[in-house]
Amino acid sequence: MLHYLDYGTGILVGRSVKLRVSPIASLVVGVSVPVFWHIPYPFALAASSSGVEVLAVLTLTCSGILLGGILDSLTRKFKFYLLGLWMTGDTVLSTIFMTGGAYYTSRYIVTSPYSSSQLGFAGIAMFIFMNVTVVILIIKLLNDMFREELDKTEYHNV
């Protein structure tokens, strides 16, 4: 759950800071870093080594800043696409965790501190958190869309 906080904080900071970085590079780094840290071996390594966990926190926060810095320049359609990608990835990972997450446990990765039952609870928490977050984001996006339509209608009626 810490990864949500790191990445989400980065996105919020990035939205308020204007960086001079290529939008394509920001998008690639902003999406690939979280994917990397959720591959079984890096995931387990970060959980078993405090130094690697600090690296994970820093890179997740920085990649969130990069993505957050370009969000305003993306089309609504592309934002929905990114939301869909996140939902797909998070659903897959939470399902893997809820079904035992064997590839993330010490059964497959010696350094992993996780048991199947720990990952099961994490998967349930991830799934709930993701769905609550998605509902909030969709309400915000729809509210913005309706506000824009209302502004257009009021402008044309004047």
Short mmCIF file of C-alpha atoms in Angstrom, two decimals:
data_model
loop_
_atom_site.label_atom_id
_atom_site.label_comp_id
_atom_site.label_asym_id
_atom_site.label_seq_id
_atom_site.Cartn_x
_atom_site.Cartn_y
_atom_site.Cartn_z
CA MET A 1 0.00 0.00 0.00
CA LEU A 2 3.00 2.26 0.47
CA HIS A 3 3.50 2.26 -3.30
CA TYR A 4 0.14 3.99 -3.77
CA LEU A 5 1.21 6.73 -1.37
CA ASP A 6 4.63 7.21 -2.99
CA TYR A 7 3.34 7.31 -6.55
CA GLY A 8 0.20 9.30 -5.71
CA THR A 9 2.20 11.90 -3.80
CA GLY A 10 4.51 12.19 -6.77
CA ILE A 11 1.58 12.75 -9.13
CA LEU A 12 0.13 15.47 -6.88
CA VAL A 13 3.51 17.20 -6.61
CA GLY A 14 4.06 16.86 -10.35
CA ARG A 15 0.72 18.53 -11.10
CA SER A 16 1.85 21.63 -9.20
CA VAL A 17 5.39 21.78 -10.59
CA LYS A 18 6.20 22.52 -14.21
CA LEU A 19 9.20 20.51 -15.34
CA ARG A 20 11.14 20.94 -18.55
CA VAL A 21 11.16 17.29 -19.51
CA SER A 22 10.05 15.59 -22.68
CA PRO A 23 6.39 14.52 -22.35
CA ILE A 24 7.19 11.20 -24.01
CA ALA A 25 10.09 10.53 -21.62
CA SER A 26 7.89 11.53 -18.68
CA LEU A 27 5.17 9.16 -19.84
CA VAL A 28 7.56 6.25 -20.43
CA VAL A 29 9.31 6.67 -17.07
CA GLY A 30 6.06 7.51 -15.28
CA VAL A 31 4.46 4.25 -16.41
CA SER A 32 7.42 1.84 -16.55
CA VAL A 33 8.88 2.46 -13.07
CA PRO A 34 5.73 1.31 -11.20
CA VAL A 35 5.49 -1.70 -13.51
CA PHE A 36 9.11 -2.61 -12.75
CA TRP A 37 8.65 -2.47 -8.96
CA HIS A 38 5.69 -4.85 -9.19
CA ILE A 39 7.57 -7.61 -11.02
CA PRO A 40 8.06 -10.45 -8.49
CA TYR A 41 11.83 -10.26 -7.95
CA PRO A 42 12.20 -6.45 -7.57
CA PHE A 43 9.03 -6.44 -5.44
CA ALA A 44 10.45 -9.05 -3.05
CA LEU A 45 13.90 -7.47 -3.06
CA ALA A 46 12.48 -4.09 -2.04
CA ALA A 47 10.52 -5.75 0.76
CA SER A 48 13.57 -7.58 2.08
CA SER A 49 16.18 -4.81 1.87
CA SER A 50 15.71 -1.37 3.39
CA GLY A 51 18.19 0.17 0.95
CA VAL A 52 16.30 -1.20 -2.04
CA GLU A 53 12.99 -0.10 -0.49
CA VAL A 54 14.34 3.47 -0.23
CA LEU A 55 15.29 3.25 -3.91
CA ALA A 56 11.78 1.99 -4.74
CA VAL A 57 10.16 4.83 -2.77
CA LEU A 58 12.34 7.47 -4.43
CA THR A 59 11.89 6.15 -7.96
CA LEU A 60 8.13 5.69 -7.53
CA THR A 61 7.78 9.23 -6.19
CA CYS A 62 9.96 10.69 -8.97
CA SER A 63 8.10 8.76 -11.68
CA GLY A 64 4.83 10.03 -10.20
CA ILE A 65 6.19 13.59 -10.38
CA LEU A 66 7.10 13.08 -14.04
CA LEU A 67 3.66 11.70 -14.90
CA GLY A 68 1.85 14.31 -12.81
CA GLY A 69 3.80 17.05 -14.57
CA ILE A 70 2.34 16.14 -17.95
CA LEU A 71 -1.21 15.13 -16.98
CA ASP A 72 -2.69 18.53 -17.82
CA SER A 73 -1.24 18.33 -21.34
CA LEU A 74 -2.87 14.96 -22.07
CA THR A 75 -6.25 14.61 -23.74
CA ARG A 76 -9.17 13.35 -21.71
CA LYS A 77 -9.26 10.24 -23.89
CA PHE A 78 -5.61 9.47 -23.10
CA LYS A 79 -6.23 10.05 -19.37
CA PHE A 80 -9.02 7.47 -19.53
CA TYR A 81 -6.62 5.14 -21.36
CA LEU A 82 -4.02 5.54 -18.57
CA LEU A 83 -6.73 4.96 -15.97
CA GLY A 84 -7.75 1.78 -17.79
CA LEU A 85 -4.14 0.58 -17.91
CA TRP A 86 -3.76 1.18 -14.19
CA MET A 87 -7.03 -0.59 -13.42
CA THR A 88 -6.00 -3.57 -15.55
CA GLY A 89 -2.56 -3.85 -13.97
CA ASP A 90 -3.86 -3.37 -10.45
CA THR A 91 -6.67 -5.88 -10.98
CA VAL A 92 -4.23 -8.48 -12.31
CA LEU A 93 -1.80 -7.95 -9.42
CA SER A 94 -4.48 -7.91 -6.73
CA THR A 95 -5.98 -11.09 -8.20
CA ILE A 96 -2.56 -12.75 -8.19
CA PHE A 97 -2.16 -11.74 -4.54
CA MET A 98 -5.68 -12.86 -3.56
CA THR A 99 -5.07 -16.28 -5.10
CA GLY A 100 -1.88 -16.83 -3.12
CA GLY A 101 0.69 -14.90 -5.14
CA ALA A 102 3.09 -17.85 -5.16
CA TYR A 103 5.60 -16.12 -7.45
CA TYR A 104 5.92 -13.30 -4.91
CA THR A 105 6.45 -15.57 -1.87
CA SER A 106 9.52 -17.22 -0.36
CA ARG A 107 8.42 -20.42 -2.07
CA TYR A 108 9.80 -19.03 -5.37
CA ILE A 109 11.98 -16.12 -4.23
CA VAL A 110 14.22 -17.01 -1.30
CA THR A 111 14.59 -13.39 -0.15
CA SER A 112 10.84 -12.70 -0.16
CA PRO A 113 9.48 -11.97 3.31
CA TYR A 114 5.89 -12.67 2.19
CA SER A 115 3.64 -15.63 2.81
CA SER A 116 0.60 -16.43 0.68
CA SER A 117 -1.79 -15.30 3.42
CA GLN A 118 -0.09 -11.90 3.76
CA LEU A 119 -0.38 -11.31 0.04
CA GLY A 120 -4.02 -12.41 0.08
CA PHE A 121 -4.91 -9.62 2.50
CA ALA A 122 -2.81 -7.14 0.50
CA GLY A 123 -4.67 -8.15 -2.67
CA ILE A 124 -8.05 -7.53 -1.06
CA ALA A 125 -6.91 -4.13 0.24
CA MET A 126 -5.49 -3.21 -3.18
CA PHE A 127 -8.70 -4.17 -4.94
CA ILE A 128 -10.85 -2.11 -2.56
CA PHE A 129 -8.50 0.89 -2.70
CA MET A 130 -8.32 0.78 -6.49
CA ASN A 131 -12.09 0.68 -6.90
CA VAL A 132 -12.68 3.55 -4.47
CA THR A 133 -9.97 5.60 -6.21
CA VAL A 134 -11.39 4.83 -9.66
CA VAL A 135 -14.89 5.92 -8.63
CA ILE A 136 -13.48 9.21 -7.30
CA LEU A 137 -11.43 9.79 -10.48
CA ILE A 138 -14.34 8.99 -12.79
CA ILE A 139 -16.63 11.34 -10.85
CA LYS A 140 -13.98 14.07 -11.14
CA LEU A 141 -13.47 13.48 -14.87
CA LEU A 142 -17.21 13.42 -15.55
CA ASN A 143 -17.71 16.54 -13.45
CA ASP A 144 -15.02 18.32 -15.49
CA MET A 145 -16.67 17.16 -18.74
CA PHE A 146 -20.10 18.37 -17.64
CA ARG A 147 -18.66 21.68 -16.46
CA GLU A 148 -17.00 22.22 -19.85
CA GLU A 149 -20.25 21.41 -21.67
CA LEU A 150 -22.18 23.78 -19.42
CA ASP A 151 -19.63 26.53 -20.05
CA LYS A 152 -19.95 26.00 -23.81
CA THR A 153 -23.75 26.09 -23.61
CA GLU A 154 -23.77 29.26 -21.50
CA TYR A 155 -21.28 30.91 -23.85
CA HIS A 156 -23.41 30.17 -26.92
CA ASN A 157 -26.62 31.36 -25.25
CA VAL A 158 -25.21 34.79 -24.46
#
